[in-house]
CSV table of C-alpha atoms in Angstrom, one decimal:
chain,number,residue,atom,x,y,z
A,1,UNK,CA,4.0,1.6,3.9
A,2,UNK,CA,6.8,-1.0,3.8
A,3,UNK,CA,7.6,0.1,0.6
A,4,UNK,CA,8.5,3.9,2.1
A,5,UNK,CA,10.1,1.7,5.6
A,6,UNK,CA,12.6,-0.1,3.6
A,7,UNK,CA,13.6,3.3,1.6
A,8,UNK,CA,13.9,5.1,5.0
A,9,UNK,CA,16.3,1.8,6.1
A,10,UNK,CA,17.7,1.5,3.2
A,11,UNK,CA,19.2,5.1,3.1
A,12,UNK,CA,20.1,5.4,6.3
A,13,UNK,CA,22.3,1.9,6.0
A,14,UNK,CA,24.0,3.7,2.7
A,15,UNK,CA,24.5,7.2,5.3
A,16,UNK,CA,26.6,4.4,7.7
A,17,UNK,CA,28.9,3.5,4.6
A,18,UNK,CA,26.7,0.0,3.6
A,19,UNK,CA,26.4,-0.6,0.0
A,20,UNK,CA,22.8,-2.5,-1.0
A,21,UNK,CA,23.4,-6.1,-2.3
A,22,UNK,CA,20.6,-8.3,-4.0
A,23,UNK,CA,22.7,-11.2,-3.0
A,24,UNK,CA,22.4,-12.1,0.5
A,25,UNK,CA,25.1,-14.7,0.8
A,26,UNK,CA,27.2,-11.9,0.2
A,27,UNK,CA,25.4,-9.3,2.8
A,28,UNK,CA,27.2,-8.5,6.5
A,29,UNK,CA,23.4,-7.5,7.2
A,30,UNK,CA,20.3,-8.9,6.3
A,31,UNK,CA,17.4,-7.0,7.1
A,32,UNK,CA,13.8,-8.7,6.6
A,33,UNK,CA,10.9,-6.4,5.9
A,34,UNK,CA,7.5,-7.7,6.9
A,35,UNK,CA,4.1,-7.6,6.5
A,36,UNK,CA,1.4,-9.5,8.8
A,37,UNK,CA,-1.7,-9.4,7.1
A,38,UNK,CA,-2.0,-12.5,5.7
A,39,UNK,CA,-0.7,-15.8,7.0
A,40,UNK,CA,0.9,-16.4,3.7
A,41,UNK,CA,3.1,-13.6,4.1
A,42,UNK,CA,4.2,-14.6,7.6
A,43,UNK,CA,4.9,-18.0,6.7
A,44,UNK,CA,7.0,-16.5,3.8
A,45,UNK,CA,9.0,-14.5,6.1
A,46,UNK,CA,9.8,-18.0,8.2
A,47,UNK,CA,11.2,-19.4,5.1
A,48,UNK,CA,13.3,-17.4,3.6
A,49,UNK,CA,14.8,-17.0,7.1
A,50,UNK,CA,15.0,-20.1,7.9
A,51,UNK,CA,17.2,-20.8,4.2
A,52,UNK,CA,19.1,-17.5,4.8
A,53,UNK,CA,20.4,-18.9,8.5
A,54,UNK,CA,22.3,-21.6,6.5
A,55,UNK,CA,23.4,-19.9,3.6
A,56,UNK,CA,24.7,-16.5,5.2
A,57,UNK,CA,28.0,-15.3,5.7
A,58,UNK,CA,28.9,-16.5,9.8
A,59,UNK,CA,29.0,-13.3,10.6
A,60,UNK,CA,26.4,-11.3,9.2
A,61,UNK,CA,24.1,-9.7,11.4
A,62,UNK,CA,20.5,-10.9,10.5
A,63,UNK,CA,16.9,-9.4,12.1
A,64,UNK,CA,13.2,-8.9,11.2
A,65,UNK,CA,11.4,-5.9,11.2
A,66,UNK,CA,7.7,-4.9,10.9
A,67,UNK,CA,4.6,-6.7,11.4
A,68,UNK,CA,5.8,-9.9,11.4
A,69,UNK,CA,8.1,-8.6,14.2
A,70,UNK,CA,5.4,-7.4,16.1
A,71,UNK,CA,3.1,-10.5,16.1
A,72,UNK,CA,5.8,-12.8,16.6
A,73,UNK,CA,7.6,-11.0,19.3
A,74,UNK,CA,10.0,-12.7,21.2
A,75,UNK,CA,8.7,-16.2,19.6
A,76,UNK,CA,11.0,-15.2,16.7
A,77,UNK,CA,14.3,-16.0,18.5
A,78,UNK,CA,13.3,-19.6,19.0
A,79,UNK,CA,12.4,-20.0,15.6
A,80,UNK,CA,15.6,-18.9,14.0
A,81,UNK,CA,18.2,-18.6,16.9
A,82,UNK,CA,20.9,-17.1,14.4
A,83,UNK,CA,18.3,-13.8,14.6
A,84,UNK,CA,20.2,-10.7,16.1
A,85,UNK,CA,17.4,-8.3,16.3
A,86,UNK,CA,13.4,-7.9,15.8
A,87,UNK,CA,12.1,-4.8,16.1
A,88,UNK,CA,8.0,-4.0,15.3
A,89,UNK,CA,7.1,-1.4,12.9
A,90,UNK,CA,7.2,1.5,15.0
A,91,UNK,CA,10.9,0.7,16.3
A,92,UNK,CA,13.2,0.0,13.3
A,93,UNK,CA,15.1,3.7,14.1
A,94,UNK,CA,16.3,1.8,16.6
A,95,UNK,CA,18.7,-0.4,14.0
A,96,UNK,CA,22.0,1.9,14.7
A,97,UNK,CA,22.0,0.2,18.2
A,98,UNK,CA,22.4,-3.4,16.7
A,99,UNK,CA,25.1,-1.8,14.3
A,100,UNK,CA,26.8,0.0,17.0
A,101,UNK,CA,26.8,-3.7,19.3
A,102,UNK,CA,26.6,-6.6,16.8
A,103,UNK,CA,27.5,-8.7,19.4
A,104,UNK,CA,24.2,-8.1,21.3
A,105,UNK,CA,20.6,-9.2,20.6
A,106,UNK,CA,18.1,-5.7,20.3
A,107,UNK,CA,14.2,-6.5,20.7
A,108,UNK,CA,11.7,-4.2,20.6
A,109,UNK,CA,8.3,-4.4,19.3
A,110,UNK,CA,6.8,-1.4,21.6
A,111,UNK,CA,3.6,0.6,19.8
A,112,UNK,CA,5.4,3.6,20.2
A,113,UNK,CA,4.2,7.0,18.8
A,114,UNK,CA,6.2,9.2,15.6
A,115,UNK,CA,9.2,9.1,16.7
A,116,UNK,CA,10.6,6.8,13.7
A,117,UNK,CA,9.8,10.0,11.4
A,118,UNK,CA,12.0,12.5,13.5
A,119,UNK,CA,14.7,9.8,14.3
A,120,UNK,CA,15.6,8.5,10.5
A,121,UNK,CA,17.8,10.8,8.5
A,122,UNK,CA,16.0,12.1,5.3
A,123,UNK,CA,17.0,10.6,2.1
A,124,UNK,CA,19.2,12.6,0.2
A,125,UNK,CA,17.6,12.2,-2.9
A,126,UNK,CA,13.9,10.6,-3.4
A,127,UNK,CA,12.5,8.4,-5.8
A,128,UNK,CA,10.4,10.1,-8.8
A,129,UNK,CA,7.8,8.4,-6.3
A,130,UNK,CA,7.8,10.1,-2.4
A,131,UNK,CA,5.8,7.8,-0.5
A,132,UNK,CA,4.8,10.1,2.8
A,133,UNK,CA,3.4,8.4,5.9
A,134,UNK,CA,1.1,10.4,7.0
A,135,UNK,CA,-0.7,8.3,10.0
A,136,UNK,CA,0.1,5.1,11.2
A,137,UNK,CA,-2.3,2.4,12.6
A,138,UNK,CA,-6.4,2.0,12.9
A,139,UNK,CA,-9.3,2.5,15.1
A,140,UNK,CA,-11.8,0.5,13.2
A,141,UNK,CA,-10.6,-2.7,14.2
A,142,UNK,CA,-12.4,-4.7,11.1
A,143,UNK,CA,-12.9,-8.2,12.9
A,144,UNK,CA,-10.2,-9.9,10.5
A,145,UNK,CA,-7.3,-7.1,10.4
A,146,UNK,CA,-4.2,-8.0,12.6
A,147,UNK,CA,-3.3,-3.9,11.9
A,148,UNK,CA,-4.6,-2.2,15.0
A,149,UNK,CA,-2.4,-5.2,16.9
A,150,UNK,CA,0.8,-4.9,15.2
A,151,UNK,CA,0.3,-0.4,14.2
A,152,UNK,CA,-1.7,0.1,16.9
A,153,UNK,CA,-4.5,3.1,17.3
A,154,UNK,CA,-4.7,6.2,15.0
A,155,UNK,CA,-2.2,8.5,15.0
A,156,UNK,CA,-1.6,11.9,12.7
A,157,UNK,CA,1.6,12.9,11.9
A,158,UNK,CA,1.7,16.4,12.6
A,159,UNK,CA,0.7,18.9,9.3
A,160,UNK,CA,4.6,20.4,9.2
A,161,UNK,CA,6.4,17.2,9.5
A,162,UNK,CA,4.3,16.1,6.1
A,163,UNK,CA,4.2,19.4,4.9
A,164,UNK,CA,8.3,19.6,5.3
A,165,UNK,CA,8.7,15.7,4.0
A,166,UNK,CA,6.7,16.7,0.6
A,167,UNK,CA,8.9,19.9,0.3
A,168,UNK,CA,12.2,17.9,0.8
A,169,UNK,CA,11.0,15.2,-1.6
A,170,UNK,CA,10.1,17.7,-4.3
A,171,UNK,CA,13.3,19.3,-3.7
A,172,UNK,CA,15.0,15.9,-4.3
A,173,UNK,CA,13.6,14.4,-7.4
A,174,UNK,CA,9.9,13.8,-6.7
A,175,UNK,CA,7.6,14.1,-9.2
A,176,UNK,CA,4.9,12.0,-7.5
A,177,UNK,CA,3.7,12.2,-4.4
A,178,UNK,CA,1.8,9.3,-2.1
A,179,UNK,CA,0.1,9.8,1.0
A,180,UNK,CA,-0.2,7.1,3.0
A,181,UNK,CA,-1.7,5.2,6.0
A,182,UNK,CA,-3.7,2.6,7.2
A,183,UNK,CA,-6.8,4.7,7.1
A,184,UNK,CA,-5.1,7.4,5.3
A,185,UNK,CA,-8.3,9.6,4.1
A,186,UNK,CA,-8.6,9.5,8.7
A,187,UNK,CA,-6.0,11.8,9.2
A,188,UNK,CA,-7.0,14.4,11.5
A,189,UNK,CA,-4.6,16.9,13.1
A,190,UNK,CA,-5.1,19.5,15.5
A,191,UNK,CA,-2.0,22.0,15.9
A,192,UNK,CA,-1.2,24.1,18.8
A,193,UNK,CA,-3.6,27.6,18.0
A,194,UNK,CA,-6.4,25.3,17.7
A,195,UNK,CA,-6.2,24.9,13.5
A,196,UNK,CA,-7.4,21.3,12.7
A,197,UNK,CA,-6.5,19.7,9.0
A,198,UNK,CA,-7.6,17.0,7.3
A,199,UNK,CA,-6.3,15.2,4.1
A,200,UNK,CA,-7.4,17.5,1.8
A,201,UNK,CA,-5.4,20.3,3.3
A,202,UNK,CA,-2.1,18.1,2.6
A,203,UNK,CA,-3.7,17.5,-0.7
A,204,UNK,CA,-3.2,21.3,-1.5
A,205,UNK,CA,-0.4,21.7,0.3
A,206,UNK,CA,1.5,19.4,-1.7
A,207,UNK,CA,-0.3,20.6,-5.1
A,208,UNK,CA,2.0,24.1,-4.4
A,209,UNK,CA,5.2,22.5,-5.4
A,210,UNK,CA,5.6,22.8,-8.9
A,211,UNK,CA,7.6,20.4,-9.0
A,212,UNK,CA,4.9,18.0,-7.9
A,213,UNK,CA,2.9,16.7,-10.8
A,214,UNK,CA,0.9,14.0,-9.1
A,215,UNK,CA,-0.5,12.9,-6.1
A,216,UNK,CA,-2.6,10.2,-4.8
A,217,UNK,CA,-3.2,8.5,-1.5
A,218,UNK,CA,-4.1,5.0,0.0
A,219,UNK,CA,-5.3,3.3,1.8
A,220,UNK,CA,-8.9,4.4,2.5
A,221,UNK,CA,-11.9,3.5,4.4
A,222,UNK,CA,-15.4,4.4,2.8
A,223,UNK,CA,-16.9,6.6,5.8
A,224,UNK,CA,-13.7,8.4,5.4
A,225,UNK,CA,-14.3,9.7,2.2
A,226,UNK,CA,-15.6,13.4,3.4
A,227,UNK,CA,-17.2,15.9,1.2
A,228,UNK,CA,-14.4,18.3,1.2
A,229,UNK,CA,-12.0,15.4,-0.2
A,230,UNK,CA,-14.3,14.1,-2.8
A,231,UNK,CA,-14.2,17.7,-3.8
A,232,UNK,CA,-10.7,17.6,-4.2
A,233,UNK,CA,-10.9,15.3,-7.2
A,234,UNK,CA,-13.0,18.5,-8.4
A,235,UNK,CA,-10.8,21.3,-8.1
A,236,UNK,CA,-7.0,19.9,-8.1
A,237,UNK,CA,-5.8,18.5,-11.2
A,238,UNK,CA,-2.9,17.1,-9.8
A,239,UNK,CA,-4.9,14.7,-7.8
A,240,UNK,CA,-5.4,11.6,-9.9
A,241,UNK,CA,-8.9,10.0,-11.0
A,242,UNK,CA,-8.5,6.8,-9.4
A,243,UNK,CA,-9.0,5.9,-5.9
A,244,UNK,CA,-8.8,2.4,-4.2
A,245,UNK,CA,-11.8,2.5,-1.9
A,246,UNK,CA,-12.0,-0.9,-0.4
A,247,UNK,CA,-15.5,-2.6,0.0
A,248,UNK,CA,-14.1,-5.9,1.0
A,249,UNK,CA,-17.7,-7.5,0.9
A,250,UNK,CA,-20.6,-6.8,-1.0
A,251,UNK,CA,-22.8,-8.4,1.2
A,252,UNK,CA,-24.2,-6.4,4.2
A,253,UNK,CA,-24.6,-9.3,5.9
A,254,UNK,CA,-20.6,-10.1,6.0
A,255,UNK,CA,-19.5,-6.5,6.6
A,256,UNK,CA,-21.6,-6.7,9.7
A,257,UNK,CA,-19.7,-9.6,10.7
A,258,UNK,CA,-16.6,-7.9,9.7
A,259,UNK,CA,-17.5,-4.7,11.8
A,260,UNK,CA,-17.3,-2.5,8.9
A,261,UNK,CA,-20.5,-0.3,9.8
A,262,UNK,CA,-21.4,1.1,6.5
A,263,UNK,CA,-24.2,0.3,3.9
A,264,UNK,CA,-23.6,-0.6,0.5
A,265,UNK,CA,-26.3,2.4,-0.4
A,266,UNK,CA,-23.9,4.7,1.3
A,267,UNK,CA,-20.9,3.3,-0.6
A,268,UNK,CA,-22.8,3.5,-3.9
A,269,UNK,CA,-23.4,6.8,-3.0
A,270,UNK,CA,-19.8,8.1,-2.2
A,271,UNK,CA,-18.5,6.4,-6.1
A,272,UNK,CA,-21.0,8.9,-7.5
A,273,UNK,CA,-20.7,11.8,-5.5
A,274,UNK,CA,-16.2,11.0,-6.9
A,275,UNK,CA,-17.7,10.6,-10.8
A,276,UNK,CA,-19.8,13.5,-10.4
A,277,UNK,CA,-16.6,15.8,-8.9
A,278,UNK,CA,-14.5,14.0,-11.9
A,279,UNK,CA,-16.2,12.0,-14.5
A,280,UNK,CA,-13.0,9.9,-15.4
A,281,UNK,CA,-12.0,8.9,-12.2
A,282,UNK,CA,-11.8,4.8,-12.0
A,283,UNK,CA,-12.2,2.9,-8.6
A,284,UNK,CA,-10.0,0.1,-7.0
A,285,UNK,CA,-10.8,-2.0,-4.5
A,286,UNK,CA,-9.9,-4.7,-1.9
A,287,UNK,CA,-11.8,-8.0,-1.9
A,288,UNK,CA,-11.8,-10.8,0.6
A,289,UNK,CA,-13.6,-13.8,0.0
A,290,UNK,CA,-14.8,-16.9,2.0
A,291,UNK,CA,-14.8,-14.9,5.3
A,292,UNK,CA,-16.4,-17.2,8.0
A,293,UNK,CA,-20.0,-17.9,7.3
A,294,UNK,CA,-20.3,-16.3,4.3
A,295,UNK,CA,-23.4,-18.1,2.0
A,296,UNK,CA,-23.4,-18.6,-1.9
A,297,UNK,CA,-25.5,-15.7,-2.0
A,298,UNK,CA,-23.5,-13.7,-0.1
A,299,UNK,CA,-21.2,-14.3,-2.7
A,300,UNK,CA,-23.2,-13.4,-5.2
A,301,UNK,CA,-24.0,-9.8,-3.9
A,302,UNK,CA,-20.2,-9.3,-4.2
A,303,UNK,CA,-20.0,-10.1,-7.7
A,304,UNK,CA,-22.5,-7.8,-7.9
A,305,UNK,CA,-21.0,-5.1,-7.0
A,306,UNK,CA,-18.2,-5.4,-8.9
A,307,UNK,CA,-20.4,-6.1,-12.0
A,308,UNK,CA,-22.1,-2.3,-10.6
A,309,UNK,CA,-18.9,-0.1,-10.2
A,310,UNK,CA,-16.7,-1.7,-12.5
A,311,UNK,CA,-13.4,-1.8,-10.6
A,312,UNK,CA,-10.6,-1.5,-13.2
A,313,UNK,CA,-8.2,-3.7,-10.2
A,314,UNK,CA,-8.9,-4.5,-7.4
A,315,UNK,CA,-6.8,-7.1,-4.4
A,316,UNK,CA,-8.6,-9.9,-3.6
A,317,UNK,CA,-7.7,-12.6,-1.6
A,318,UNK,CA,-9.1,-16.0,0.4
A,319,UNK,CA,-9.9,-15.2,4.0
A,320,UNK,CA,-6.8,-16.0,6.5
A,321,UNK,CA,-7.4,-16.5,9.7
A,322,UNK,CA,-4.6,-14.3,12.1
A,323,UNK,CA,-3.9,-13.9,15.5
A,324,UNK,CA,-5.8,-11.2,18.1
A,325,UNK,CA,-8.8,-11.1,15.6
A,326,UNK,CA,-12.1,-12.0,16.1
A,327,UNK,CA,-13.2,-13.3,13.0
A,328,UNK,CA,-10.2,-16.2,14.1
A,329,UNK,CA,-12.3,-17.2,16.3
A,330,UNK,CA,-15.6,-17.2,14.7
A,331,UNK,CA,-17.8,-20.5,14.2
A,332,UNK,CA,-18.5,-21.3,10.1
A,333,UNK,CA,-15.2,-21.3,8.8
A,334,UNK,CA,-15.2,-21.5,5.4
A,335,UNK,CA,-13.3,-24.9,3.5
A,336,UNK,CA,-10.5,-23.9,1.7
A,337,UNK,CA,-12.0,-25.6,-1.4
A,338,UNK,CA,-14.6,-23.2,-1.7
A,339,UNK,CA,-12.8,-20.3,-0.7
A,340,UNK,CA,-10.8,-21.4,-3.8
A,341,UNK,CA,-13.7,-22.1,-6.2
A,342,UNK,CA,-15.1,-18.2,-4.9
A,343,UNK,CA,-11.7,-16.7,-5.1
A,344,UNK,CA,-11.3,-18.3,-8.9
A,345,UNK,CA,-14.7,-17.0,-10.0
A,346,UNK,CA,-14.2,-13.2,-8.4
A,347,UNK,CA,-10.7,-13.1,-10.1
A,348,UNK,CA,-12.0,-14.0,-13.6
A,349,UNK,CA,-14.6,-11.2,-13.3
A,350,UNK,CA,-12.3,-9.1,-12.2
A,351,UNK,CA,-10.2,-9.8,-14.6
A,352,UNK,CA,-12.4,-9.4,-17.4
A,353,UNK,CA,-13.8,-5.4,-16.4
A,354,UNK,CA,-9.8,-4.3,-15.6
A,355,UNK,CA,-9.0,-6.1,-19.4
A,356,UNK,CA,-12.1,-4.1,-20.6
A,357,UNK,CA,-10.7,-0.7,-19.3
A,358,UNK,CA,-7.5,-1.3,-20.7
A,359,UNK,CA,-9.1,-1.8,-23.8
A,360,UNK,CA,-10.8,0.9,-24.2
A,361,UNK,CA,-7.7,3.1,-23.0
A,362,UNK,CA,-6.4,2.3,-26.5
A,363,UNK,CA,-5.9,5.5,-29.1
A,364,UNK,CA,-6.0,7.9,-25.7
A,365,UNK,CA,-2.8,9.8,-25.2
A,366,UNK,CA,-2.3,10.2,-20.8
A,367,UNK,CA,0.3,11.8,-19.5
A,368,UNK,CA,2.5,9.2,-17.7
A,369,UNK,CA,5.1,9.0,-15.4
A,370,UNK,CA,8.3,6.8,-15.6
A,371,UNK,CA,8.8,4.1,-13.4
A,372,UNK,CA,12.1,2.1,-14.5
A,373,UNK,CA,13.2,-0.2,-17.3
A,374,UNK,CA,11.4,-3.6,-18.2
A,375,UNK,CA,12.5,-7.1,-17.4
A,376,UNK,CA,14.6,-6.9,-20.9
A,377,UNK,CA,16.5,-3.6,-19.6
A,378,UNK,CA,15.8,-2.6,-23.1
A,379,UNK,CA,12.6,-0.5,-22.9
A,380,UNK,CA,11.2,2.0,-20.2
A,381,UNK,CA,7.7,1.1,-18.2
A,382,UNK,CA,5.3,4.2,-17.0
A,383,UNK,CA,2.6,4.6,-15.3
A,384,UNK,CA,-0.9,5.9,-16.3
A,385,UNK,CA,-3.2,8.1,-13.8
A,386,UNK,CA,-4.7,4.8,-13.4
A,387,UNK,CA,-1.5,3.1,-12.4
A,388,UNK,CA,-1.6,0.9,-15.5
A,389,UNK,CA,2.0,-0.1,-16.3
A,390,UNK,CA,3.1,1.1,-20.2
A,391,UNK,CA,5.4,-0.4,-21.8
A,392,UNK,CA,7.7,2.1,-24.4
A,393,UNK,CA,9.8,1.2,-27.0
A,394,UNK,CA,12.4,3.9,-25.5
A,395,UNK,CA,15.6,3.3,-24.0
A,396,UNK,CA,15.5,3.8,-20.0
A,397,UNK,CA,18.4,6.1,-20.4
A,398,UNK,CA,16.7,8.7,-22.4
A,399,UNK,CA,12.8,7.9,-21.4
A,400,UNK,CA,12.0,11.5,-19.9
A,401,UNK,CA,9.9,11.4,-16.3
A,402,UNK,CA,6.6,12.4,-17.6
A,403,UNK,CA,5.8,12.0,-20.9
A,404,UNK,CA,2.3,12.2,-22.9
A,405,UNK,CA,2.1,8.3,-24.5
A,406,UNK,CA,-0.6,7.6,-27.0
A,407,UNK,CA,-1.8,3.6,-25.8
A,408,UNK,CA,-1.4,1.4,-29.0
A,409,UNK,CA,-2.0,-1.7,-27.4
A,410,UNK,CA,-3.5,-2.9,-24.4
A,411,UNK,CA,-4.2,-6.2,-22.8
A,412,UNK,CA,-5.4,-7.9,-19.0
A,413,UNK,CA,-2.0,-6.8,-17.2
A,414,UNK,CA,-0.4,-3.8,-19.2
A,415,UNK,CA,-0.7,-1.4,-22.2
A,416,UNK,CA,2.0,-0.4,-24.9
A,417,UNK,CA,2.2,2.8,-26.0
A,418,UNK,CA,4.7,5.7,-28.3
A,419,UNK,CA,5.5,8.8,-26.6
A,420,UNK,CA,4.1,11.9,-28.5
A,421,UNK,CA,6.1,15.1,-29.3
């Protein structure tokens, strides 16, 4: 999602005459984009703002925007004075006024509804990835997840505002398209003569662009994961087989505590009704470890069922505490020690099954799509249906968007690969 804010920003800036600088002592505006979910990332945005403050031009304008933006709020102006603007997720269409009135400070960190979507100018031409918003915010309110504070509750775009978004961004260069949201596979729209629609109707809708060759969505949440969208992964090719379906846990006794209602029978049971609809589809997920009381054997059960599925990547990270949850405020806490120790020992698992898959893609030809040159410049990195990075020994300049790659090599992090004729 920040990733498809800062394009929106980004291009409307360049619309106003801006050019896009990576060096910020150089910048007349500095514009921070920020996510809350972990306290790590908050602290992060506090410190590069608090080094940019000195090392600025004395002039240029400076604000935060996003989640951090939201869960600070005003707070943020004490903390770094030299801020001209912070506005919440929901409100960054609201940057002209700051560019119109430097001289003014603009707050506003309101949960509005869509109208960010309407309000920002397309992009005139879109990355070979479209990422598409399709909902914002959450109504499950998981007991550790600052999102339904700083998004808010559900919302669904409506269909032709996504419909009209994937047309433009085929139109414009797209050759990928990703739906996203906070509990993207949630989206539920009703129009005016009654219709409703659900992901999988965007699914198909998108599919009719020819020049769309893939699409995938995230994030989603497992009670979400309806039969007519599993079926999807049946009948439309261009949807790819792989899906991050976040567990979090795989102890019942910590999802209870983490108010995600659902049984680990039931989740079992959705990964095989997606590998019966498409036997090569591969499963992500999201892991988070040393949430407040969680036991040793609690633990366990979550290496279990990562041992049991086999994700081939997955997000896992130590429990951190944030503001306007409940689980903040929970008795138990886990020592940072263990959390540690727990977080070490899921990774290496993890690590182990995603090196295994890559493995065993080796002497498989996928068709991939390009992403952009290595660090080198010198040789041109795609991406798998499984979202493996490829590294090709082909210049950037002539590596063609898709392109069928027979894997050579593989290892933990990445797989090489020569493109086939």
């Amino acid at each position: 999602m920040n990733v498809y804010d800062g394009q929106r920003i980004a291009s409307m800036l360049r619309g106003r005459g801006y050019i896009q600088t990576d060096d910020y002592t150089d910048a007349d505006i500095i514009i921070l984009n920020t996510c809350a979910v972990r306290a790590k990332a908050t602290d992060k945005v506090f410190s590069a703002l608090g080094r940019m403050r000195t090392e600025k031009k004395p002039d240029a304008i400076m604000g935060i925007v996003g989640c951090v933006a939201r869960e600070s709020g005003a707070d943020a102006f004490r903390r770094v004075p030299e801020l001209n603007f912070v506005l919440g997720p929901q409100s960054y269409h609201k940057l002209p006024e700051i560019l119109d009135n430097p001289d003014t400070r603009l707050f506003n960190i309101d949960l509005g509804g869509l109208e960010k979507f309407d309000a920002m100018p397309q992009m005139e031409t879109s990355p070979l990835i479209a990422y598409i918003p399709i909902q914002e915010g959450c109504n499950h309110c998981c007991t550790y997840c600052i999102v339904p504070y700083t998004r808010g509750r559900e919302i669904s775009r409506p269909i032709d505002s996504v419909i009209h978004d994937v047309v433009h961004a085929a139109n414009t260069g797209a050759r990928e398209i990703c739906f996203l949201g906070q509990n993207v596979n949630g989206y539920k729209y009703t129009a005016p003569d009654g219709l409703s629609y659900r992901l999988s109707d965007l699914i198909r809708a998108a599919a009719q662009q020819d020049a769309i060759k893939r699409i995938r969505f995230t994030s989603s949440y497992p009670t979400e994961m309806t039969d007519d969208l599993i079926e999807m992964f049946r009948t439309e090719q261009k949807l790819l087989p792989f899906l991050n379906l976040p567990i979090q846990s795989g102890s019942l006794n910590v999802l209870t505590k983490m108010n995600r209602p659902y049984s680990l029978n039931l989740y079992i049971d959705i990964v095989d009704k997606l590998k019966s609809a498409r036997p090569d589809i591969q499963i992500s997920s999201d892991f988070i470890v040393g949430f407040p009381g969680e036991t040793d054997d609690d633990f366990e059960q979550t290496l279990d069922i990562v041992r049991r599925v086999k994700y081939i990547n997955s997000f896992s990270f130590k429990y951190s505490p944030r503001p306007h949850t409940a689980a903040a405020l929970m008795p138990n806490q886990i020592p940072e020690k263990i959390k540690s120790e727990r977080l070490y020992k899921l990774d290496a698992l993890l690590n182990e099954i995603q090196r295994e898959f890559n493995e065993s893609c080796v002497n498989k030809t996928l068709s991939c799509l390009y992403e952009g040159p290595d660090k080198t410049g010198k040789y041109a990195i795609y991406r798998t249906p499984y979202m493996q990075p490829c590294v090709v020994k082909i210049a950037p300049q002539i590596a063609p968007q898709i392109a069928h790659i027979k894997i050579t090599d593989a290892n933990k992090a990445s797989l090489r690969g020569d493109i086939q004729n």
